[in-house]
Amino acid sequence: MSPVLHNRILKIAGIPAALLLLVIALLASINFGVADTDWRSIIEAYSQFNGTNEHLIIQQVRVPRALIAGAVGLSLGICGALIQALTRNPLADVGIMGLNSGASLLVVAAVTFLSITSLSEYVWFAFLGAALSGVAVYALGSIGRDGLTPVKITLAGAAIGALASSFTHTILIANEKTMQEVLFWLAGSVEGRKLELLAQVFPYMAVAWVGAYLIAGPVHTLLLGDDVATGLGQRTVLVKLATGLLIVVLAGSSVAVAGPILFVSLVTPHLARSLVGPETRWVVVYSGLIGAVLLIAADIASRFIAMPREIPIGVMTALIGTPFFIYAARKGTFKK
């Protein structure tokens, strides 16, 4: 058996293993928490529901937050793989692209000026804010004769993110009531989220997951440089535009449901490349699966560190991601 074929078989075999790990993480998220439950109660909550607190907690709290954490982690992982490949920047994530900041700004503005109070209403304002930020970053990064470049889009993302953050903090300082209402959302959390929230954005997530896999091949060609990609017959502008749209959908839908969660989209592509190498299509698949498991694990840990209170999941991912960010920054390389 050739080394190439052997390597490909290992990559394929790793997907069922990753899916099994994801299922275990989901079951652990449903079972473990402040309230005591057991495996029999999980089954009975759906097969013999009797309205007890235990069954209600499983159906209305544990299962929704497990599924939301998995879907958001999967989206952020895939989003990170696309962002780092598109910008050719190993430190790029949804934060550096300004998507989190744009979503946060529009939610804070909606709460302040439109008196929005429902999480289900936050969803669409967060989605729109991330989309507007993505469009602004893409447009700003495309200015000039050389068009869109990794350096320009990274600088554009940093600029738009800083601008949106400054406006957000200005509104929060001027309105204490707004700060109290959105502070927990701004920290990033899946606690208290309902499946209805996920249902609103899941179709967009699912389409973007498939789209990301399909476009991963052309995006990988872009790593060779625009001139080489064009010489191979690729429409580089169209690929970049489509990839940017997928990034906006993945990041926007994730922020809309769970708030701005940092570092997941930074860490997971690095872990995926260490397992399957630099090919973008494999990195997209594994980065998504790793992101789902990572966010579910972070959510489980957030329940026990400060029991009986919970730490926002965004704080947990920051504790994981900050040391990794320092390591990646010191290493300063992007394997191609």
mmCIF file of C-alpha atoms in Angstrom:
data_model
loop_
_atom_site.group_PDB
_atom_site.id
_atom_site.type_symbol
_atom_site.label_atom_id
_atom_site.label_comp_id
_atom_site.label_asym_id
_atom_site.label_seq_id
_atom_site.Cartn_x
_atom_site.Cartn_y
_atom_site.Cartn_z
ATOM 1 C CA MET A 1 0.000 0.000 0.000
ATOM 2 C CA SER A 2 1.376 3.407 -0.977
ATOM 3 C CA PRO A 3 1.991 6.007 1.765
ATOM 4 C CA VAL A 4 -0.516 8.377 0.120
ATOM 5 C CA LEU A 5 -3.299 5.781 0.134
ATOM 6 C CA HIS A 6 -2.457 4.738 3.692
ATOM 7 C CA ASN A 7 -2.625 8.360 4.835
ATOM 8 C CA ARG A 8 -5.976 8.849 3.122
ATOM 9 C CA ILE A 9 -7.433 5.736 4.770
ATOM 10 C CA LEU A 10 -6.323 7.009 8.181
ATOM 11 C CA LYS A 11 -8.014 10.360 7.538
ATOM 12 C CA ILE A 12 -11.253 8.672 6.509
ATOM 13 C CA ALA A 13 -11.132 6.294 9.472
ATOM 14 C CA GLY A 14 -10.637 9.243 11.804
ATOM 15 C CA ILE A 15 -14.031 10.727 10.931
ATOM 16 C CA PRO A 16 -16.129 7.951 12.599
ATOM 17 C CA ALA A 17 -13.832 8.160 15.627
ATOM 18 C CA ALA A 18 -14.378 11.917 15.820
ATOM 19 C CA LEU A 19 -18.141 11.474 15.426
ATOM 20 C CA LEU A 20 -18.144 8.903 18.248
ATOM 21 C CA LEU A 21 -16.248 11.348 20.456
ATOM 22 C CA LEU A 22 -18.821 14.015 19.570
ATOM 23 C CA VAL A 23 -21.704 11.728 20.554
ATOM 24 C CA ILE A 24 -19.985 10.945 23.871
ATOM 25 C CA ALA A 25 -19.514 14.680 24.491
ATOM 26 C CA LEU A 26 -23.189 15.355 23.736
ATOM 27 C CA LEU A 27 -24.340 12.604 26.122
ATOM 28 C CA ALA A 28 -21.988 13.864 28.826
ATOM 29 C CA SER A 29 -23.350 17.386 28.390
ATOM 30 C CA ILE A 30 -26.903 16.121 28.790
ATOM 31 C CA ASN A 31 -26.075 14.010 31.862
ATOM 32 C CA PHE A 32 -23.720 16.173 33.919
ATOM 33 C CA GLY A 33 -24.563 19.419 35.654
ATOM 34 C CA VAL A 34 -25.654 21.033 38.899
ATOM 35 C CA ALA A 35 -28.870 18.989 38.992
ATOM 36 C CA ASP A 36 -28.356 15.246 39.389
ATOM 37 C CA THR A 37 -29.535 13.076 36.492
ATOM 38 C CA ASP A 38 -28.736 9.602 35.239
ATOM 39 C CA TRP A 39 -28.780 7.752 31.947
ATOM 40 C CA ARG A 40 -32.136 6.108 32.649
ATOM 41 C CA SER A 41 -33.720 9.525 33.231
ATOM 42 C CA ILE A 42 -32.418 10.752 29.888
ATOM 43 C CA ILE A 43 -34.159 7.892 28.083
ATOM 44 C CA GLU A 44 -37.339 8.195 30.146
ATOM 45 C CA ALA A 45 -37.505 11.962 29.551
ATOM 46 C CA TYR A 46 -38.464 11.138 25.964
ATOM 47 C CA SER A 47 -39.983 7.679 26.227
ATOM 48 C CA GLN A 48 -41.974 8.087 29.468
ATOM 49 C CA PHE A 49 -42.141 11.832 30.145
ATOM 50 C CA ASN A 50 -43.973 12.538 33.423
ATOM 51 C CA GLY A 51 -43.356 16.259 33.971
ATOM 52 C CA THR A 52 -40.861 15.916 36.832
ATOM 53 C CA ASN A 53 -38.157 18.532 37.318
ATOM 54 C CA GLU A 54 -35.546 16.010 36.206
ATOM 55 C CA HIS A 55 -37.310 15.352 32.900
ATOM 56 C CA LEU A 56 -37.958 19.058 32.343
ATOM 57 C CA ILE A 57 -34.295 19.895 32.928
ATOM 58 C CA ILE A 58 -33.232 17.255 30.425
ATOM 59 C CA GLN A 59 -35.735 18.275 27.730
ATOM 60 C CA GLN A 60 -35.734 22.044 28.109
ATOM 61 C CA VAL A 61 -32.224 22.807 29.380
ATOM 62 C CA ARG A 62 -29.614 20.085 28.873
ATOM 63 C CA VAL A 63 -30.515 18.814 25.390
ATOM 64 C CA PRO A 64 -30.950 22.283 23.834
ATOM 65 C CA ARG A 65 -27.680 23.637 25.209
ATOM 66 C CA ALA A 66 -25.782 20.489 24.157
ATOM 67 C CA LEU A 67 -27.096 20.681 20.600
ATOM 68 C CA ILE A 68 -26.510 24.447 20.414
ATOM 69 C CA ALA A 69 -22.952 24.107 21.721
ATOM 70 C CA GLY A 70 -22.273 21.366 19.167
ATOM 71 C CA ALA A 71 -23.733 23.316 16.234
ATOM 72 C CA VAL A 72 -21.996 26.562 17.194
ATOM 73 C CA GLY A 73 -18.672 24.796 17.776
ATOM 74 C CA LEU A 74 -18.940 23.036 14.422
ATOM 75 C CA SER A 75 -19.703 26.319 12.661
ATOM 76 C CA LEU A 76 -16.887 28.224 14.374
ATOM 77 C CA GLY A 77 -14.393 25.448 13.634
ATOM 78 C CA ILE A 78 -15.244 25.417 9.932
ATOM 79 C CA CYS A 79 -15.316 29.209 9.879
ATOM 80 C CA GLY A 80 -11.820 29.356 11.363
ATOM 81 C CA ALA A 81 -10.462 26.937 8.771
ATOM 82 C CA LEU A 82 -11.853 29.086 5.943
ATOM 83 C CA ILE A 83 -10.659 32.372 7.450
ATOM 84 C CA GLN A 84 -7.107 31.173 8.016
ATOM 85 C CA ALA A 85 -6.911 29.684 4.523
ATOM 86 C CA LEU A 86 -8.413 32.756 2.837
ATOM 87 C CA THR A 87 -6.207 35.258 4.667
ATOM 88 C CA ARG A 88 -3.194 32.946 4.885
ATOM 89 C CA ASN A 89 -2.915 34.110 8.476
ATOM 90 C CA PRO A 90 -2.514 31.505 11.261
ATOM 91 C CA LEU A 91 -3.842 33.967 13.863
ATOM 92 C CA ALA A 92 -7.034 34.873 11.986
ATOM 93 C CA ASP A 93 -10.420 34.114 13.526
ATOM 94 C CA VAL A 94 -13.914 35.603 13.717
ATOM 95 C CA GLY A 95 -12.629 38.240 16.125
ATOM 96 C CA ILE A 96 -9.881 39.565 13.908
ATOM 97 C CA MET A 97 -12.313 39.715 10.977
ATOM 98 C CA GLY A 98 -14.536 42.080 12.984
ATOM 99 C CA LEU A 99 -17.582 39.784 12.793
ATOM 100 C CA ASN A 100 -18.066 39.438 16.554
ATOM 101 C CA SER A 101 -17.707 43.177 17.069
ATOM 102 C CA GLY A 102 -20.220 43.985 14.347
ATOM 103 C CA ALA A 103 -22.777 41.564 15.762
ATOM 104 C CA SER A 104 -22.304 42.900 19.292
ATOM 105 C CA LEU A 105 -22.699 46.499 18.149
ATOM 106 C CA LEU A 106 -26.000 45.890 16.399
ATOM 107 C CA VAL A 107 -27.427 43.909 19.337
ATOM 108 C CA VAL A 108 -26.445 46.620 21.821
ATOM 109 C CA ALA A 109 -27.872 49.294 19.520
ATOM 110 C CA ALA A 110 -31.121 47.334 19.121
ATOM 111 C CA VAL A 111 -31.513 46.928 22.888
ATOM 112 C CA THR A 112 -30.792 50.622 23.470
ATOM 113 C CA PHE A 113 -32.756 52.288 20.697
ATOM 114 C CA LEU A 114 -35.437 49.706 19.830
ATOM 115 C CA SER A 115 -36.003 48.263 23.331
ATOM 116 C CA ILE A 116 -35.335 44.709 22.150
ATOM 117 C CA THR A 117 -35.319 42.315 25.119
ATOM 118 C CA SER A 118 -35.905 38.811 23.724
ATOM 119 C CA LEU A 119 -33.086 36.447 22.806
ATOM 120 C CA SER A 120 -35.095 35.369 19.779
ATOM 121 C CA GLU A 121 -34.951 38.982 18.578
ATOM 122 C CA TYR A 122 -31.226 39.244 19.320
ATOM 123 C CA VAL A 123 -30.654 36.528 16.738
ATOM 124 C CA TRP A 124 -31.476 38.554 13.674
ATOM 125 C CA PHE A 125 -29.743 41.731 14.802
ATOM 126 C CA ALA A 126 -26.589 39.767 15.589
ATOM 127 C CA PHE A 127 -26.790 38.016 12.240
ATOM 128 C CA LEU A 128 -27.228 41.333 10.415
ATOM 129 C CA GLY A 129 -24.397 42.971 12.361
ATOM 130 C CA ALA A 130 -21.964 40.190 11.486
ATOM 131 C CA ALA A 131 -23.031 40.325 7.848
ATOM 132 C CA LEU A 132 -22.582 44.094 7.622
ATOM 133 C CA SER A 133 -19.146 43.822 9.229
ATOM 134 C CA GLY A 134 -18.169 41.100 6.799
ATOM 135 C CA VAL A 135 -19.265 43.176 3.812
ATOM 136 C CA ALA A 136 -17.400 46.233 5.156
ATOM 137 C CA VAL A 137 -14.220 44.210 5.740
ATOM 138 C CA TYR A 138 -14.392 42.659 2.276
ATOM 139 C CA ALA A 139 -15.036 46.020 0.589
ATOM 140 C CA LEU A 140 -12.294 47.794 2.527
ATOM 141 C CA GLY A 141 -9.847 44.951 1.926
ATOM 142 C CA SER A 142 -10.542 45.038 -1.815
ATOM 143 C CA ILE A 143 -9.639 48.686 -2.312
ATOM 144 C CA GLY A 144 -6.620 49.239 -4.531
ATOM 145 C CA ARG A 145 -5.229 47.958 -7.803
ATOM 146 C CA ASP A 146 -4.027 44.647 -6.348
ATOM 147 C CA GLY A 147 -7.508 43.804 -5.063
ATOM 148 C CA LEU A 148 -8.140 41.618 -2.033
ATOM 149 C CA THR A 149 -4.956 40.423 -0.311
ATOM 150 C CA PRO A 150 -4.395 38.542 2.968
ATOM 151 C CA VAL A 151 -2.683 41.521 4.615
ATOM 152 C CA LYS A 152 -5.331 44.023 3.523
ATOM 153 C CA ILE A 153 -8.291 41.904 4.625
ATOM 154 C CA THR A 154 -6.640 41.258 8.004
ATOM 155 C CA LEU A 155 -5.987 44.971 8.535
ATOM 156 C CA ALA A 156 -9.513 45.794 7.375
ATOM 157 C CA GLY A 157 -10.953 43.288 9.848
ATOM 158 C CA ALA A 158 -8.913 44.744 12.699
ATOM 159 C CA ALA A 159 -9.994 48.271 11.802
ATOM 160 C CA ILE A 160 -13.711 47.467 11.500
ATOM 161 C CA GLY A 161 -13.579 45.397 14.687
ATOM 162 C CA ALA A 162 -11.936 48.204 16.647
ATOM 163 C CA LEU A 163 -14.421 50.755 15.315
ATOM 164 C CA ALA A 164 -17.439 48.580 16.155
ATOM 165 C CA SER A 165 -16.065 47.805 19.633
ATOM 166 C CA SER A 166 -15.542 51.488 20.382
ATOM 167 C CA PHE A 167 -19.143 52.284 19.414
ATOM 168 C CA THR A 168 -20.397 49.346 21.491
ATOM 169 C CA HIS A 169 -18.557 50.483 24.608
ATOM 170 C CA THR A 170 -19.743 54.051 24.102
ATOM 171 C CA ILE A 171 -23.384 52.908 24.057
ATOM 172 C CA LEU A 172 -22.876 50.657 27.092
ATOM 173 C CA ILE A 173 -21.237 53.410 29.130
ATOM 174 C CA ALA A 174 -24.070 55.815 28.282
ATOM 175 C CA ASN A 175 -26.808 53.323 29.117
ATOM 176 C CA GLU A 176 -26.429 51.145 32.215
ATOM 177 C CA LYS A 177 -29.746 49.392 31.573
ATOM 178 C CA THR A 178 -28.462 48.128 28.221
ATOM 179 C CA MET A 179 -25.279 46.858 29.879
ATOM 180 C CA GLN A 180 -27.246 44.797 32.378
ATOM 181 C CA GLU A 181 -29.435 43.242 29.670
ATOM 182 C CA VAL A 182 -26.713 42.231 27.207
ATOM 183 C CA LEU A 183 -23.673 41.677 29.425
ATOM 184 C CA PHE A 184 -24.188 37.918 29.744
ATOM 185 C CA TRP A 185 -24.822 37.598 26.001
ATOM 186 C CA LEU A 186 -21.654 39.599 25.250
ATOM 187 C CA ALA A 187 -19.615 37.144 27.341
ATOM 188 C CA GLY A 188 -20.757 34.275 25.113
ATOM 189 C CA SER A 189 -22.984 31.561 26.538
ATOM 190 C CA VAL A 190 -25.286 28.681 25.625
ATOM 191 C CA GLU A 191 -27.006 28.662 29.032
ATOM 192 C CA GLY A 192 -30.737 29.246 28.852
ATOM 193 C CA ARG A 193 -30.837 29.053 25.067
ATOM 194 C CA LYS A 194 -33.825 27.309 23.528
ATOM 195 C CA LEU A 195 -33.938 25.037 20.500
ATOM 196 C CA GLU A 196 -36.156 27.616 18.804
ATOM 197 C CA LEU A 197 -33.125 29.914 18.601
ATOM 198 C CA LEU A 198 -31.063 27.227 16.901
ATOM 199 C CA ALA A 199 -33.944 26.358 14.589
ATOM 200 C CA GLN A 200 -34.000 29.944 13.278
ATOM 201 C CA VAL A 201 -30.419 29.803 12.016
ATOM 202 C CA PHE A 202 -29.774 26.074 11.572
ATOM 203 C CA PRO A 203 -30.794 26.010 7.876
ATOM 204 C CA TYR A 204 -28.180 28.686 7.175
ATOM 205 C CA MET A 205 -25.581 26.792 9.206
ATOM 206 C CA ALA A 206 -26.260 23.520 7.403
ATOM 207 C CA VAL A 207 -26.044 25.082 3.937
ATOM 208 C CA ALA A 208 -22.797 26.812 4.932
ATOM 209 C CA TRP A 209 -21.304 23.526 6.239
ATOM 210 C CA VAL A 210 -21.897 21.871 2.870
ATOM 211 C CA GLY A 211 -20.745 24.952 0.982
ATOM 212 C CA ALA A 212 -17.532 25.120 3.002
ATOM 213 C CA TYR A 213 -16.641 21.539 2.100
ATOM 214 C CA LEU A 214 -17.377 22.125 -1.578
ATOM 215 C CA ILE A 215 -15.324 25.301 -1.797
ATOM 216 C CA ALA A 216 -12.415 23.992 0.290
ATOM 217 C CA GLY A 217 -10.641 22.653 -2.818
ATOM 218 C CA PRO A 218 -10.591 25.989 -4.663
ATOM 219 C CA VAL A 219 -9.630 27.774 -1.437
ATOM 220 C CA HIS A 220 -6.679 25.419 -1.041
ATOM 221 C CA THR A 221 -5.553 26.363 -4.564
ATOM 222 C CA LEU A 222 -5.547 30.008 -3.486
ATOM 223 C CA LEU A 223 -2.777 29.161 -1.007
ATOM 224 C CA LEU A 224 -0.490 28.795 -4.029
ATOM 225 C CA GLY A 225 -1.050 32.459 -4.845
ATOM 226 C CA ASP A 226 -3.573 34.314 -6.981
ATOM 227 C CA ASP A 227 -1.399 34.190 -10.106
ATOM 228 C CA VAL A 228 -0.972 30.422 -9.909
ATOM 229 C CA ALA A 229 -4.664 29.905 -9.129
ATOM 230 C CA THR A 230 -5.654 32.073 -12.094
ATOM 231 C CA GLY A 231 -3.236 30.151 -14.303
ATOM 232 C CA LEU A 232 -4.988 26.942 -13.280
ATOM 233 C CA GLY A 233 -8.269 28.367 -14.526
ATOM 234 C CA GLN A 234 -9.707 29.410 -11.175
ATOM 235 C CA ARG A 235 -11.914 32.485 -10.824
ATOM 236 C CA THR A 236 -10.163 33.842 -7.767
ATOM 237 C CA VAL A 237 -12.503 36.801 -7.153
ATOM 238 C CA LEU A 238 -15.561 34.531 -7.238
ATOM 239 C CA VAL A 239 -13.926 32.014 -4.886
ATOM 240 C CA LYS A 240 -12.968 34.743 -2.427
ATOM 241 C CA LEU A 241 -16.437 36.273 -2.554
ATOM 242 C CA ALA A 242 -18.161 32.929 -1.992
ATOM 243 C CA THR A 243 -15.770 32.046 0.837
ATOM 244 C CA GLY A 244 -16.366 35.420 2.461
ATOM 245 C CA LEU A 245 -20.117 34.868 2.288
ATOM 246 C CA LEU A 246 -19.795 31.451 3.927
ATOM 247 C CA ILE A 247 -17.631 32.935 6.674
ATOM 248 C CA VAL A 248 -20.238 35.608 7.366
ATOM 249 C CA VAL A 249 -23.060 33.040 7.524
ATOM 250 C CA LEU A 250 -21.151 30.680 9.829
ATOM 251 C CA ALA A 251 -19.892 33.388 12.155
ATOM 252 C CA GLY A 252 -23.096 35.398 12.099
ATOM 253 C CA SER A 253 -25.348 32.461 12.913
ATOM 254 C CA SER A 254 -23.024 31.339 15.717
ATOM 255 C CA VAL A 255 -22.816 34.785 17.303
ATOM 256 C CA ALA A 256 -26.567 35.220 16.921
ATOM 257 C CA VAL A 257 -27.318 32.129 19.004
ATOM 258 C CA ALA A 258 -24.503 32.024 21.565
ATOM 259 C CA GLY A 259 -22.986 35.499 21.577
ATOM 260 C CA PRO A 260 -19.391 36.341 20.635
ATOM 261 C CA ILE A 261 -17.295 33.274 21.511
ATOM 262 C CA LEU A 262 -13.598 33.778 20.878
ATOM 263 C CA PHE A 263 -10.656 31.477 20.159
ATOM 264 C CA VAL A 264 -12.581 28.382 18.981
ATOM 265 C CA SER A 265 -12.113 29.453 15.363
ATOM 266 C CA LEU A 266 -8.450 30.173 16.099
ATOM 267 C CA VAL A 267 -7.498 26.938 17.843
ATOM 268 C CA THR A 268 -9.363 24.271 15.887
ATOM 269 C CA PRO A 269 -7.711 24.719 12.456
ATOM 270 C CA HIS A 270 -4.271 24.340 14.049
ATOM 271 C CA LEU A 271 -5.330 21.140 15.801
ATOM 272 C CA ALA A 272 -6.887 19.844 12.581
ATOM 273 C CA ARG A 273 -3.733 20.545 10.533
ATOM 274 C CA SER A 274 -1.636 18.735 13.125
ATOM 275 C CA LEU A 275 -3.829 15.647 12.607
ATOM 276 C CA VAL A 276 -4.531 15.593 8.861
ATOM 277 C CA GLY A 277 -1.992 17.923 7.286
ATOM 278 C CA PRO A 278 -2.515 21.145 5.340
ATOM 279 C CA GLU A 279 -5.113 20.081 2.753
ATOM 280 C CA THR A 280 -7.966 22.537 3.284
ATOM 281 C CA ARG A 281 -10.812 20.096 2.589
ATOM 282 C CA TRP A 282 -9.663 17.759 5.370
ATOM 283 C CA VAL A 283 -8.903 20.699 7.657
ATOM 284 C CA VAL A 284 -12.464 21.980 7.205
ATOM 285 C CA VAL A 285 -13.973 18.609 8.167
ATOM 286 C CA TYR A 286 -11.751 17.959 11.177
ATOM 287 C CA SER A 287 -11.760 21.565 12.359
ATOM 288 C CA GLY A 288 -15.547 21.480 12.499
ATOM 289 C CA LEU A 289 -15.650 18.229 14.457
ATOM 290 C CA ILE A 290 -12.934 19.393 16.857
ATOM 291 C CA GLY A 291 -14.764 22.694 17.327
ATOM 292 C CA ALA A 292 -17.992 20.922 18.264
ATOM 293 C CA VAL A 293 -16.292 18.670 20.817
ATOM 294 C CA LEU A 294 -14.217 21.546 22.199
ATOM 295 C CA LEU A 295 -17.181 23.853 22.786
ATOM 296 C CA ILE A 296 -19.284 21.112 24.384
ATOM 297 C CA ALA A 297 -16.368 20.224 26.681
ATOM 298 C CA ALA A 298 -15.919 23.901 27.580
ATOM 299 C CA ASP A 299 -19.633 24.140 28.378
ATOM 300 C CA ILE A 300 -19.458 21.095 30.664
ATOM 301 C CA ALA A 301 -16.435 22.526 32.471
ATOM 302 C CA SER A 302 -18.166 25.894 32.910
ATOM 303 C CA ARG A 303 -20.808 24.223 35.088
ATOM 304 C CA PHE A 304 -18.411 22.879 37.715
ATOM 305 C CA ILE A 305 -15.668 25.476 38.200
ATOM 306 C CA ALA A 306 -17.818 27.853 40.255
ATOM 307 C CA MET A 307 -20.705 25.606 41.347
ATOM 308 C CA PRO A 308 -23.565 26.212 41.890
ATOM 309 C CA ARG A 309 -23.105 29.211 39.560
ATOM 310 C CA GLU A 310 -21.932 28.866 35.969
ATOM 311 C CA ILE A 311 -19.152 30.654 34.109
ATOM 312 C CA PRO A 312 -20.032 31.896 30.611
ATOM 313 C CA ILE A 313 -18.649 29.557 27.985
ATOM 314 C CA GLY A 314 -16.857 32.483 26.341
ATOM 315 C CA VAL A 315 -14.712 32.820 29.449
ATOM 316 C CA MET A 316 -13.817 29.115 29.285
ATOM 317 C CA THR A 317 -12.786 29.297 25.632
ATOM 318 C CA ALA A 318 -10.669 32.357 26.436
ATOM 319 C CA LEU A 319 -8.871 30.383 29.162
ATOM 320 C CA ILE A 320 -8.157 27.667 26.587
ATOM 321 C CA GLY A 321 -7.402 29.952 23.663
ATOM 322 C CA THR A 322 -5.190 32.634 25.192
ATOM 323 C CA PRO A 323 -2.181 30.352 25.873
ATOM 324 C CA PHE A 324 -2.631 28.849 22.410
ATOM 325 C CA PHE A 325 -2.735 32.324 20.854
ATOM 326 C CA ILE A 326 0.552 33.208 22.553
ATOM 327 C CA TYR A 327 2.111 29.951 21.351
ATOM 328 C CA ALA A 328 0.898 30.476 17.768
ATOM 329 C CA ALA A 329 2.084 34.077 17.763
ATOM 330 C CA ARG A 330 5.566 33.068 18.973
ATOM 331 C CA LYS A 331 5.732 30.246 16.439
ATOM 332 C CA GLY A 332 4.632 32.592 13.657
ATOM 333 C CA THR A 333 4.384 30.040 10.872
ATOM 334 C CA PHE A 334 1.560 28.782 8.647
ATOM 335 C CA LYS A 335 2.156 25.331 7.197
ATOM 336 C CA LYS A 336 1.170 25.088 3.585
#
